[in-house]
């Protein structure tokens, strides 16, 4: 883990850097070897927690890192400094025959399943495989003559018992590079994102697709290792094509590594598995499946600031154009949070700072730009003609092609780390979701029809509508909009989800550890519907506007500070439509209490000696209590900072006490819901690994 200390801006302030204690021991690195000489099947040793263990090479990737299988770990990625040669297997002067003698004998099966042979793998290239039988004779045969299991094994999906695959191929995608083109975002026309003005939006409903997509379940093989996870799902429905993106974010790797798994939705099988360009992650596929949009991927600020478009012609992958929409790298604000194809030669992208821009890619010119809320995710209509952009003070609807404002909806800021917008397939409803809160507008009359709490622990990375009354957040949290509650949780579904027509497409573990499966299902499924059937929305409400509520302040504060807290809570309750009245059975309890005490070490910037200290957290809790039961709760807890700044005349212990205190003034910014449905506190009505009845 890297720490970059901040240099004090003025005298009298000393910067102290946290000395973190890791539970994982860092290995002592050896001299790096030339991994380009390694081949699949070579015997090596790898450094695992400072112990060298034997393993077998699965694949050498572009940046020199090596996939290795050991007795303890099915598949893991190692740097050149954590791998060394084992005996003659790593001898660059050894013949292929000598190397094959060192390899493990395995049972191979032909495509008919009738013929089997025990043999070692000599090499596989150019669509052919060379095997050495036990009698010493070599046989050469095409990939297509091998069983699905053997083809999956050669693709490096991790084990002999991998799920079925149609045809796994090696690809030269990783060798493609292109120079960055110069851009100037200031040439873009600024869009009007003010709240107010005429309402010109018309429902942008989905047209009937020519796709014949049906429910699918396609095994993708196993995860490469702990650090590889599905991050994207690209769909080209009219081409019956889907692409699963598996990104490896191995710690210490400046550039991440992505695998692409191409799926044929007609045959319902994997068509190809390939490593993508090093340090790039595919994030969208054009509707005709001929272009791929990729974003740079790596650890640190500015590592996601570049976009590249690749053309696909059969198995040929060619870079078309690459650019940085938001300026130079090494700047967090220039990182790209989200990007999509929105028409021929057009890409829509938004930065971490919240700047949305449309680019004409054949000329690489910015057409328009709009300043949204920081950390905002825009929502596209079903036909991509309209984009909903969260802004400071609400949401603005813009015409995608021109940036023209079609309408706006006023809403108070969320004060959250993410704000996701989503338009339903009919273009009649707009949802705005952030950790802890969901809002839904009926666009026909611009009326806010739903506002209710959600679990604050949600990451809020993806949001899709599942039919007219349900939302799916982060792939697993199914929200019932009508009943204002968290209906169901699909525990093994990843955030990589897409909606198309009546179906939701997702990637799940499929009930097997480290396995990945591409699926589609109609949500909510039978289990989720059964859990909430018969529940009438209004009768579920335990809190609603007009109800009376009393205040219960359990804070140790000076009279002036206590009065400020009471005024802030009263103001928030009034905004939520509740009436403050002493003695009411419904109570709003506000407390600040001590939490756990932990030991921590700090050292002064530029010095090596550290000092030990104790830090006690403070927990701020606000809860609605009805009949001695908490029906809604907000909680925040302080924690010791990685970087501690001392004020003039302050020592470390005093500074720690200062930063570990809760600020009662923060209560004024906390949203208090006016509607709360009766449900398990911060829990769903039910759970399952994935949707049932698929």
PDB file of N, CA and C in Angstrom, residues 49-133:
ATOM      1  N   UNK A  49       4.118 -15.594   0.492  1.00  0.00           N
ATOM      2  CA  UNK A  49       4.348 -15.237   1.885  1.00  0.00           C
ATOM      3  C   UNK A  49       5.770 -15.592   2.324  1.00  0.00           C
ATOM      4  N   UNK A  50       6.721 -15.206   1.467  1.00  0.00           N
ATOM      5  CA  UNK A  50       8.152 -15.351   1.752  1.00  0.00           C
ATOM      6  C   UNK A  50       8.627 -16.799   1.733  1.00  0.00           C
ATOM      7  N   UNK A  51       7.838 -17.705   1.121  1.00  0.00           N
ATOM      8  CA  UNK A  51       8.266 -19.081   0.946  1.00  0.00           C
ATOM      9  C   UNK A  51       8.149 -19.433  -0.530  1.00  0.00           C
ATOM     10  N   UNK A  52       9.189 -20.087  -1.059  1.00  0.00           N
ATOM     11  CA  UNK A  52       9.181 -20.468  -2.470  1.00  0.00           C
ATOM     12  C   UNK A  52       8.499 -21.817  -2.625  1.00  0.00           C
ATOM     13  N   UNK A  53       7.461 -21.849  -3.488  1.00  0.00           N
ATOM     14  CA  UNK A  53       6.695 -23.070  -3.700  1.00  0.00           C
ATOM     15  C   UNK A  53       6.645 -23.385  -5.192  1.00  0.00           C
ATOM     16  N   UNK A  54       6.692 -24.683  -5.549  1.00  0.00           N
ATOM     17  CA  UNK A  54       6.675 -25.060  -6.965  1.00  0.00           C
ATOM     18  C   UNK A  54       5.315 -24.811  -7.596  1.00  0.00           C
ATOM     19  N   UNK A  55       5.341 -24.493  -8.887  1.00  0.00           N
ATOM     20  CA  UNK A  55       4.104 -24.250  -9.604  1.00  0.00           C
ATOM     21  C   UNK A  55       4.278 -24.472 -11.093  1.00  0.00           C
ATOM     22  N   UNK A  56       3.166 -24.344 -11.823  1.00  0.00           N
ATOM     23  CA  UNK A  56       3.153 -24.548 -13.274  1.00  0.00           C
ATOM     24  C   UNK A  56       2.646 -23.287 -13.952  1.00  0.00           C
ATOM     25  N   UNK A  57       3.358 -22.835 -14.976  1.00  0.00           N
ATOM     26  CA  UNK A  57       2.965 -21.640 -15.711  1.00  0.00           C
ATOM     27  C   UNK A  57       1.699 -21.919 -16.513  1.00  0.00           C
ATOM     28  N   UNK A  58       0.725 -20.999 -16.371  1.00  0.00           N
ATOM     29  CA  UNK A  58      -0.501 -21.077 -17.165  1.00  0.00           C
ATOM     30  C   UNK A  58      -0.426 -20.134 -18.355  1.00  0.00           C
ATOM     31  N   UNK A  59       0.077 -18.904 -18.096  1.00  0.00           N
ATOM     32  CA  UNK A  59       0.110 -17.900 -19.153  1.00  0.00           C
ATOM     33  C   UNK A  59       1.059 -16.775 -18.755  1.00  0.00           C
ATOM     34  N   UNK A  60       1.770 -16.218 -19.732  1.00  0.00           N
ATOM     35  CA  UNK A  60       2.585 -15.018 -19.534  1.00  0.00           C
ATOM     36  C   UNK A  60       1.872 -13.875 -20.238  1.00  0.00           C
ATOM     37  N   UNK A  61       1.580 -12.796 -19.503  1.00  0.00           N
ATOM     38  CA  UNK A  61       0.830 -11.700 -20.092  1.00  0.00           C
ATOM     39  C   UNK A  61       1.760 -10.585 -20.533  1.00  0.00           C
ATOM     40  N   UNK A  62       1.174  -9.567 -21.170  1.00  0.00           N
ATOM     41  CA  UNK A  62       1.966  -8.552 -21.873  1.00  0.00           C
ATOM     42  C   UNK A  62       2.952  -7.819 -20.982  1.00  0.00           C
ATOM     43  N   UNK A  63       2.552  -7.489 -19.743  1.00  0.00           N
ATOM     44  CA  UNK A  63       3.432  -6.702 -18.883  1.00  0.00           C
ATOM     45  C   UNK A  63       4.493  -7.541 -18.185  1.00  0.00           C
ATOM     46  N   UNK A  64       4.589  -8.845 -18.531  1.00  0.00           N
ATOM     47  CA  UNK A  64       5.609  -9.702 -17.963  1.00  0.00           C
ATOM     48  C   UNK A  64       5.162 -10.482 -16.750  1.00  0.00           C
ATOM     49  N   UNK A  65       3.974 -10.191 -16.243  1.00  0.00           N
ATOM     50  CA  UNK A  65       3.455 -10.957 -15.119  1.00  0.00           C
ATOM     51  C   UNK A  65       3.043 -12.343 -15.611  1.00  0.00           C
ATOM     52  N   UNK A  66       2.982 -13.305 -14.672  1.00  0.00           N
ATOM     53  CA  UNK A  66       2.775 -14.699 -15.050  1.00  0.00           C
ATOM     54  C   UNK A  66       1.647 -15.314 -14.222  1.00  0.00           C
ATOM     55  N   UNK A  67       0.717 -15.951 -14.907  1.00  0.00           N
ATOM     56  CA  UNK A  67      -0.300 -16.755 -14.229  1.00  0.00           C
ATOM     57  C   UNK A  67       0.326 -18.105 -13.895  1.00  0.00           C
ATOM     58  N   UNK A  68       0.225 -18.527 -12.629  1.00  0.00           N
ATOM     59  CA  UNK A  68       0.836 -19.777 -12.170  1.00  0.00           C
ATOM     60  C   UNK A  68      -0.161 -20.556 -11.323  1.00  0.00           C
ATOM     61  N   UNK A  69      -0.173 -21.875 -11.502  1.00  0.00           N
ATOM     62  CA  UNK A  69      -0.976 -22.758 -10.654  1.00  0.00           C
ATOM     63  C   UNK A  69      -0.041 -23.504  -9.717  1.00  0.00           C
ATOM     64  N   UNK A  70      -0.391 -23.532  -8.399  1.00  0.00           N
ATOM     65  CA  UNK A  70       0.374 -24.292  -7.413  1.00  0.00           C
ATOM     66  C   UNK A  70      -0.548 -25.299  -6.746  1.00  0.00           C
ATOM     67  N   UNK A  71       0.020 -26.115  -5.852  1.00  0.00           N
ATOM     68  CA  UNK A  71      -0.794 -27.095  -5.133  1.00  0.00           C
ATOM     69  C   UNK A  71      -1.825 -26.418  -4.239  1.00  0.00           C
ATOM     70  N   UNK A  72      -1.482 -25.218  -3.724  1.00  0.00           N
ATOM     71  CA  UNK A  72      -2.366 -24.532  -2.786  1.00  0.00           C
ATOM     72  C   UNK A  72      -3.299 -23.534  -3.469  1.00  0.00           C
ATOM     73  N   UNK A  73      -2.850 -22.948  -4.586  1.00  0.00           N
ATOM     74  CA  UNK A  73      -3.631 -21.907  -5.253  1.00  0.00           C
ATOM     75  C   UNK A  73      -3.885 -22.327  -6.687  1.00  0.00           C
ATOM     76  N   UNK A  74      -5.160 -22.391  -7.063  1.00  0.00           N
ATOM     77  CA  UNK A  74      -5.529 -22.872  -8.385  1.00  0.00           C
ATOM     78  C   UNK A  74      -4.975 -21.995  -9.497  1.00  0.00           C
ATOM     79  N   UNK A  75      -4.977 -20.667  -9.281  1.00  0.00           N
ATOM     80  CA  UNK A  75      -4.513 -19.749 -10.328  1.00  0.00           C
ATOM     81  C   UNK A  75      -4.208 -18.411  -9.671  1.00  0.00           C
ATOM     82  N   UNK A  76      -3.004 -17.881  -9.921  1.00  0.00           N
ATOM     83  CA  UNK A  76      -2.616 -16.608  -9.309  1.00  0.00           C
ATOM     84  C   UNK A  76      -1.630 -15.894 -10.228  1.00  0.00           C
ATOM     85  N   UNK A  77      -1.595 -14.567 -10.122  1.00  0.00           N
ATOM     86  CA  UNK A  77      -0.744 -13.739 -10.968  1.00  0.00           C
ATOM     87  C   UNK A  77       0.478 -13.292 -10.173  1.00  0.00           C
ATOM     88  N   UNK A  78       1.680 -13.474 -10.742  1.00  0.00           N
ATOM     89  CA  UNK A  78       2.919 -13.144 -10.048  1.00  0.00           C
ATOM     90  C   UNK A  78       3.776 -12.201 -10.900  1.00  0.00           C
ATOM     91  N   UNK A  79       4.492 -11.312 -10.205  1.00  0.00           N
ATOM     92  CA  UNK A  79       5.412 -10.406 -10.881  1.00  0.00           C
ATOM     93  C   UNK A  79       6.708 -11.151 -11.185  1.00  0.00           C
ATOM     94  N   UNK A  80       7.526 -10.655 -12.124  1.00  0.00           N
ATOM     95  CA  UNK A  80       8.798 -11.315 -12.432  1.00  0.00           C
ATOM     96  C   UNK A  80       9.716 -11.457 -11.225  1.00  0.00           C
ATOM     97  N   UNK A  81       9.586 -10.544 -10.235  1.00  0.00           N
ATOM     98  CA  UNK A  81      10.452 -10.628  -9.055  1.00  0.00           C
ATOM     99  C   UNK A  81       9.972 -11.659  -8.046  1.00  0.00           C
ATOM    100  N   UNK A  82       8.781 -12.177  -8.238  1.00  0.00           N
ATOM    101  CA  UNK A  82       8.263 -13.194  -7.326  1.00  0.00           C
ATOM    102  C   UNK A  82       8.164 -14.562  -7.985  1.00  0.00           C
ATOM    103  N   UNK A  83       8.966 -14.765  -9.022  1.00  0.00           N
ATOM    104  CA  UNK A  83       8.972 -16.042  -9.721  1.00  0.00           C
ATOM    105  C   UNK A  83      10.409 -16.365 -10.115  1.00  0.00           C
ATOM    106  N   UNK A  84      10.763 -17.653 -10.055  1.00  0.00           N
ATOM    107  CA  UNK A  84      12.110 -18.061 -10.470  1.00  0.00           C
ATOM    108  C   UNK A  84      12.029 -19.422 -11.146  1.00  0.00           C
ATOM    109  N   UNK A  85      13.060 -19.749 -11.911  1.00  0.00           N
ATOM    110  CA  UNK A  85      13.080 -20.986 -12.674  1.00  0.00           C
ATOM    111  C   UNK A  85      13.250 -22.179 -11.746  1.00  0.00           C
ATOM    112  N   UNK A  86      12.691 -23.298 -12.141  1.00  0.00           N
ATOM    113  CA  UNK A  86      12.814 -24.535 -11.392  1.00  0.00           C
ATOM    114  C   UNK A  86      13.495 -25.574 -12.267  1.00  0.00           C
ATOM    115  N   UNK A  87      14.752 -25.905 -11.956  1.00  0.00           N
ATOM    116  CA  UNK A  87      15.481 -26.939 -12.682  1.00  0.00           C
ATOM    117  C   UNK A  87      15.602 -26.655 -14.165  1.00  0.00           C
ATOM    118  N   UNK A  88      15.586 -27.707 -14.962  1.00  0.00           N
ATOM    119  CA  UNK A  88      15.768 -27.569 -16.404  1.00  0.00           C
ATOM    120  C   UNK A  88      14.531 -27.035 -17.103  1.00  0.00           C
ATOM    121  N   UNK A  89      13.389 -27.017 -16.373  1.00  0.00           N
ATOM    122  CA  UNK A  89      12.158 -26.576 -17.030  1.00  0.00           C
ATOM    123  C   UNK A  89      12.253 -25.131 -17.477  1.00  0.00           C
ATOM    124  N   UNK A  90      13.070 -24.324 -16.744  1.00  0.00           N
ATOM    125  CA  UNK A  90      13.198 -22.928 -17.118  1.00  0.00           C
ATOM    126  C   UNK A  90      14.403 -22.654 -17.995  1.00  0.00           C
ATOM    127  N   UNK A  91      15.104 -23.705 -18.425  1.00  0.00           N
ATOM    128  CA  UNK A  91      16.298 -23.525 -19.241  1.00  0.00           C
ATOM    129  C   UNK A  91      15.907 -23.022 -20.627  1.00  0.00           C
ATOM    130  N   UNK A  92      16.331 -21.817 -21.014  1.00  0.00           N
ATOM    131  CA  UNK A  92      15.934 -21.307 -22.334  1.00  0.00           C
ATOM    132  C   UNK A  92      16.536 -22.097 -23.482  1.00  0.00           C
ATOM    133  N   UNK A  93      17.590 -22.931 -23.187  1.00  0.00           N
ATOM    134  CA  UNK A  93      18.230 -23.709 -24.249  1.00  0.00           C
ATOM    135  C   UNK A  93      17.624 -25.115 -24.379  1.00  0.00           C
ATOM    136  N   UNK A  94      16.661 -25.447 -23.491  1.00  0.00           N
ATOM    137  CA  UNK A  94      16.039 -26.764 -23.555  1.00  0.00           C
ATOM    138  C   UNK A  94      15.118 -26.855 -24.762  1.00  0.00           C
ATOM    139  N   UNK A  95      15.011 -28.055 -25.332  1.00  0.00           N
ATOM    140  CA  UNK A  95      14.117 -28.263 -26.468  1.00  0.00           C
ATOM    141  C   UNK A  95      12.689 -28.404 -25.971  1.00  0.00           C
ATOM    142  N   UNK A  96      11.741 -28.294 -26.903  1.00  0.00           N
ATOM    143  CA  UNK A  96      10.344 -28.462 -26.547  1.00  0.00           C
ATOM    144  C   UNK A  96      10.114 -29.873 -26.012  1.00  0.00           C
ATOM    145  N   UNK A  97      10.827 -30.862 -26.569  1.00  0.00           N
ATOM    146  CA  UNK A  97      10.668 -32.238 -26.121  1.00  0.00           C
ATOM    147  C   UNK A  97      11.163 -32.400 -24.696  1.00  0.00           C
ATOM    148  N   UNK A  98      12.329 -31.756 -24.385  1.00  0.00           N
ATOM    149  CA  UNK A  98      12.859 -31.832 -23.026  1.00  0.00           C
ATOM    150  C   UNK A  98      11.906 -31.185 -22.029  1.00  0.00           C
ATOM    151  N   UNK A  99      11.302 -30.085 -22.445  1.00  0.00           N
ATOM    152  CA  UNK A  99      10.359 -29.416 -21.552  1.00  0.00           C
ATOM    153  C   UNK A  99       9.103 -30.247 -21.364  1.00  0.00           C
ATOM    154  N   UNK A 100       8.642 -30.877 -22.424  1.00  0.00           N
ATOM    155  CA  UNK A 100       7.412 -31.648 -22.310  1.00  0.00           C
ATOM    156  C   UNK A 100       7.592 -32.834 -21.378  1.00  0.00           C
ATOM    157  N   UNK A 101       8.827 -33.371 -21.263  1.00  0.00           N
ATOM    158  CA  UNK A 101       9.079 -34.478 -20.358  1.00  0.00           C
ATOM    159  C   UNK A 101       8.832 -34.085 -18.910  1.00  0.00           C
ATOM    160  N   UNK A 102       8.975 -32.809 -18.615  1.00  0.00           N
ATOM    161  CA  UNK A 102       8.778 -32.321 -17.249  1.00  0.00           C
ATOM    162  C   UNK A 102       7.307 -32.065 -16.941  1.00  0.00           C
ATOM    163  N   UNK A 103       6.461 -32.117 -17.933  1.00  0.00           N
ATOM    164  CA  UNK A 103       5.083 -31.727 -17.740  1.00  0.00           C
ATOM    165  C   UNK A 103       4.239 -32.897 -17.246  1.00  0.00           C
ATOM    166  N   UNK A 104       3.059 -32.545 -16.720  1.00  0.00           N
ATOM    167  CA  UNK A 104       2.178 -33.534 -16.115  1.00  0.00           C
ATOM    168  C   UNK A 104       1.350 -34.239 -17.192  1.00  0.00           C
ATOM    169  N   UNK A 105       1.227 -35.534 -17.024  1.00  0.00           N
ATOM    170  CA  UNK A 105       0.404 -36.334 -17.920  1.00  0.00           C
ATOM    171  C   UNK A 105      -1.064 -36.098 -17.573  1.00  0.00           C
ATOM    172  N   UNK A 106      -1.925 -35.864 -18.567  1.00  0.00           N
ATOM    173  CA  UNK A 106      -3.354 -35.702 -18.319  1.00  0.00           C
ATOM    174  C   UNK A 106      -4.140 -36.438 -19.395  1.00  0.00           C
ATOM    175  N   UNK A 107      -5.419 -36.680 -19.111  1.00  0.00           N
ATOM    176  CA  UNK A 107      -6.280 -37.395 -20.044  1.00  0.00           C
ATOM    177  C   UNK A 107      -6.936 -36.401 -20.996  1.00  0.00           C
ATOM    178  N   UNK A 108      -6.758 -36.612 -22.296  1.00  0.00           N
ATOM    179  CA  UNK A 108      -7.343 -35.751 -23.325  1.00  0.00           C
ATOM    180  C   UNK A 108      -8.471 -36.521 -24.020  1.00  0.00           C
ATOM    181  N   UNK A 109      -9.520 -35.796 -24.443  1.00  0.00           N
ATOM    182  CA  UNK A 109     -10.691 -36.401 -25.076  1.00  0.00           C
ATOM    183  C   UNK A 109     -11.013 -35.661 -26.369  1.00  0.00           C
ATOM    184  N   UNK A 110     -11.426 -36.411 -27.387  1.00  0.00           N
ATOM    185  CA  UNK A 110     -11.769 -35.740 -28.647  1.00  0.00           C
ATOM    186  C   UNK A 110     -13.196 -35.191 -28.581  1.00  0.00           C
ATOM    187  N   UNK A 111     -13.598 -34.444 -29.619  1.00  0.00           N
ATOM    188  CA  UNK A 111     -14.879 -33.729 -29.619  1.00  0.00           C
ATOM    189  C   UNK A 111     -16.072 -34.669 -29.601  1.00  0.00           C
ATOM    190  N   UNK A 112     -15.905 -35.930 -30.027  1.00  0.00           N
ATOM    191  CA  UNK A 112     -17.014 -36.886 -30.008  1.00  0.00           C
ATOM    192  C   UNK A 112     -17.182 -37.540 -28.648  1.00  0.00           C
ATOM    193  N   UNK A 113     -16.138 -37.475 -27.828  1.00  0.00           N
ATOM    194  CA  UNK A 113     -16.162 -38.120 -26.524  1.00  0.00           C
ATOM    195  C   UNK A 113     -15.839 -39.599 -26.572  1.00  0.00           C
ATOM    196  N   UNK A 114     -15.610 -40.145 -27.773  1.00  0.00           N
ATOM    197  CA  UNK A 114     -15.364 -41.581 -27.924  1.00  0.00           C
ATOM    198  C   UNK A 114     -13.897 -41.951 -27.742  1.00  0.00           C
ATOM    199  N   UNK A 115     -12.981 -41.027 -28.056  1.00  0.00           N
ATOM    200  CA  UNK A 115     -11.559 -41.351 -28.063  1.00  0.00           C
ATOM    201  C   UNK A 115     -10.839 -40.554 -26.980  1.00  0.00           C
ATOM    202  N   UNK A 116      -9.971 -41.224 -26.214  1.00  0.00           N
ATOM    203  CA  UNK A 116      -9.215 -40.592 -25.141  1.00  0.00           C
ATOM    204  C   UNK A 116      -7.769 -41.040 -25.219  1.00  0.00           C
ATOM    205  N   UNK A 117      -6.871 -40.197 -24.699  1.00  0.00           N
ATOM    206  CA  UNK A 117      -5.459 -40.543 -24.688  1.00  0.00           C
ATOM    207  C   UNK A 117      -4.782 -39.822 -23.530  1.00  0.00           C
ATOM    208  N   UNK A 118      -3.820 -40.513 -22.884  1.00  0.00           N
ATOM    209  CA  UNK A 118      -3.001 -39.874 -21.868  1.00  0.00           C
ATOM    210  C   UNK A 118      -1.777 -39.289 -22.563  1.00  0.00           C
ATOM    211  N   UNK A 119      -1.571 -37.979 -22.363  1.00  0.00           N
ATOM    212  CA  UNK A 119      -0.465 -37.310 -23.058  1.00  0.00           C
ATOM    213  C   UNK A 119      -0.092 -36.040 -22.315  1.00  0.00           C
ATOM    214  N   UNK A 120       1.103 -35.528 -22.633  1.00  0.00           N
ATOM    215  CA  UNK A 120       1.543 -34.232 -22.116  1.00  0.00           C
ATOM    216  C   UNK A 120       1.452 -33.208 -23.240  1.00  0.00           C
ATOM    217  N   UNK A 121       1.247 -31.956 -22.842  1.00  0.00           N
ATOM    218  CA  UNK A 121       1.147 -30.875 -23.818  1.00  0.00           C
ATOM    219  C   UNK A 121       2.547 -30.401 -24.200  1.00  0.00           C
ATOM    220  N   UNK A 122       2.838 -30.423 -25.496  1.00  0.00           N
ATOM    221  CA  UNK A 122       4.117 -29.895 -25.986  1.00  0.00           C
ATOM    222  C   UNK A 122       3.974 -28.412 -26.288  1.00  0.00           C
ATOM    223  N   UNK A 123       2.992 -28.058 -27.087  1.00  0.00           N
ATOM    224  CA  UNK A 123       2.731 -26.652 -27.402  1.00  0.00           C
ATOM    225  C   UNK A 123       1.369 -26.553 -28.084  1.00  0.00           C
ATOM    226  N   UNK A 124       0.806 -25.342 -28.087  1.00  0.00           N
ATOM    227  CA  UNK A 124      -0.418 -25.097 -28.850  1.00  0.00           C
ATOM    228  C   UNK A 124      -0.330 -23.703 -29.438  1.00  0.00           C
ATOM    229  N   UNK A 125      -0.546 -23.601 -30.745  1.00  0.00           N
ATOM    230  CA  UNK A 125      -0.431 -22.333 -31.459  1.00  0.00           C
ATOM    231  C   UNK A 125      -1.098 -22.469 -32.814  1.00  0.00           C
ATOM    232  N   UNK A 126      -1.493 -21.322 -33.382  1.00  0.00           N
ATOM    233  CA  UNK A 126      -2.077 -21.266 -34.728  1.00  0.00           C
ATOM    234  C   UNK A 126      -3.249 -22.226 -34.890  1.00  0.00           C
ATOM    235  N   UNK A 127      -4.068 -22.362 -33.842  1.00  0.00           N
ATOM    236  CA  UNK A 127      -5.249 -23.194 -33.940  1.00  0.00           C
ATOM    237  C   UNK A 127      -4.991 -24.678 -33.856  1.00  0.00           C
ATOM    238  N   UNK A 128      -3.743 -25.073 -33.510  1.00  0.00           N
ATOM    239  CA  UNK A 128      -3.400 -26.489 -33.414  1.00  0.00           C
ATOM    240  C   UNK A 128      -2.759 -26.780 -32.066  1.00  0.00           C
ATOM    241  N   UNK A 129      -2.826 -28.060 -31.669  1.00  0.00           N
ATOM    242  CA  UNK A 129      -2.215 -28.497 -30.420  1.00  0.00           C
ATOM    243  C   UNK A 129      -1.309 -29.695 -30.702  1.00  0.00           C
ATOM    244  N   UNK A 130      -0.140 -29.709 -30.049  1.00  0.00           N
ATOM    245  CA  UNK A 130       0.818 -30.813 -30.186  1.00  0.00           C
ATOM    246  C   UNK A 130       0.871 -31.541 -28.848  1.00  0.00           C
ATOM    247  N   UNK A 131       0.543 -32.858 -28.868  1.00  0.00           N
ATOM    248  CA  UNK A 131       0.554 -33.676 -27.660  1.00  0.00           C
ATOM    249  C   UNK A 131       1.596 -34.775 -27.785  1.00  0.00           C
ATOM    250  N   UNK A 132       2.189 -35.145 -26.635  1.00  0.00           N
ATOM    251  CA  UNK A 132       3.154 -36.244 -26.619  1.00  0.00           C
ATOM    252  C   UNK A 132       2.551 -37.388 -25.822  1.00  0.00           C
ATOM    253  N   UNK A 133       2.308 -38.519 -26.502  1.00  0.00           N
ATOM    254  CA  UNK A 133       1.688 -39.662 -25.864  1.00  0.00           C
ATOM    255  C   UNK A 133       2.672 -40.379 -24.942  1.00  0.00           C
TER     256      UNK A 133
END
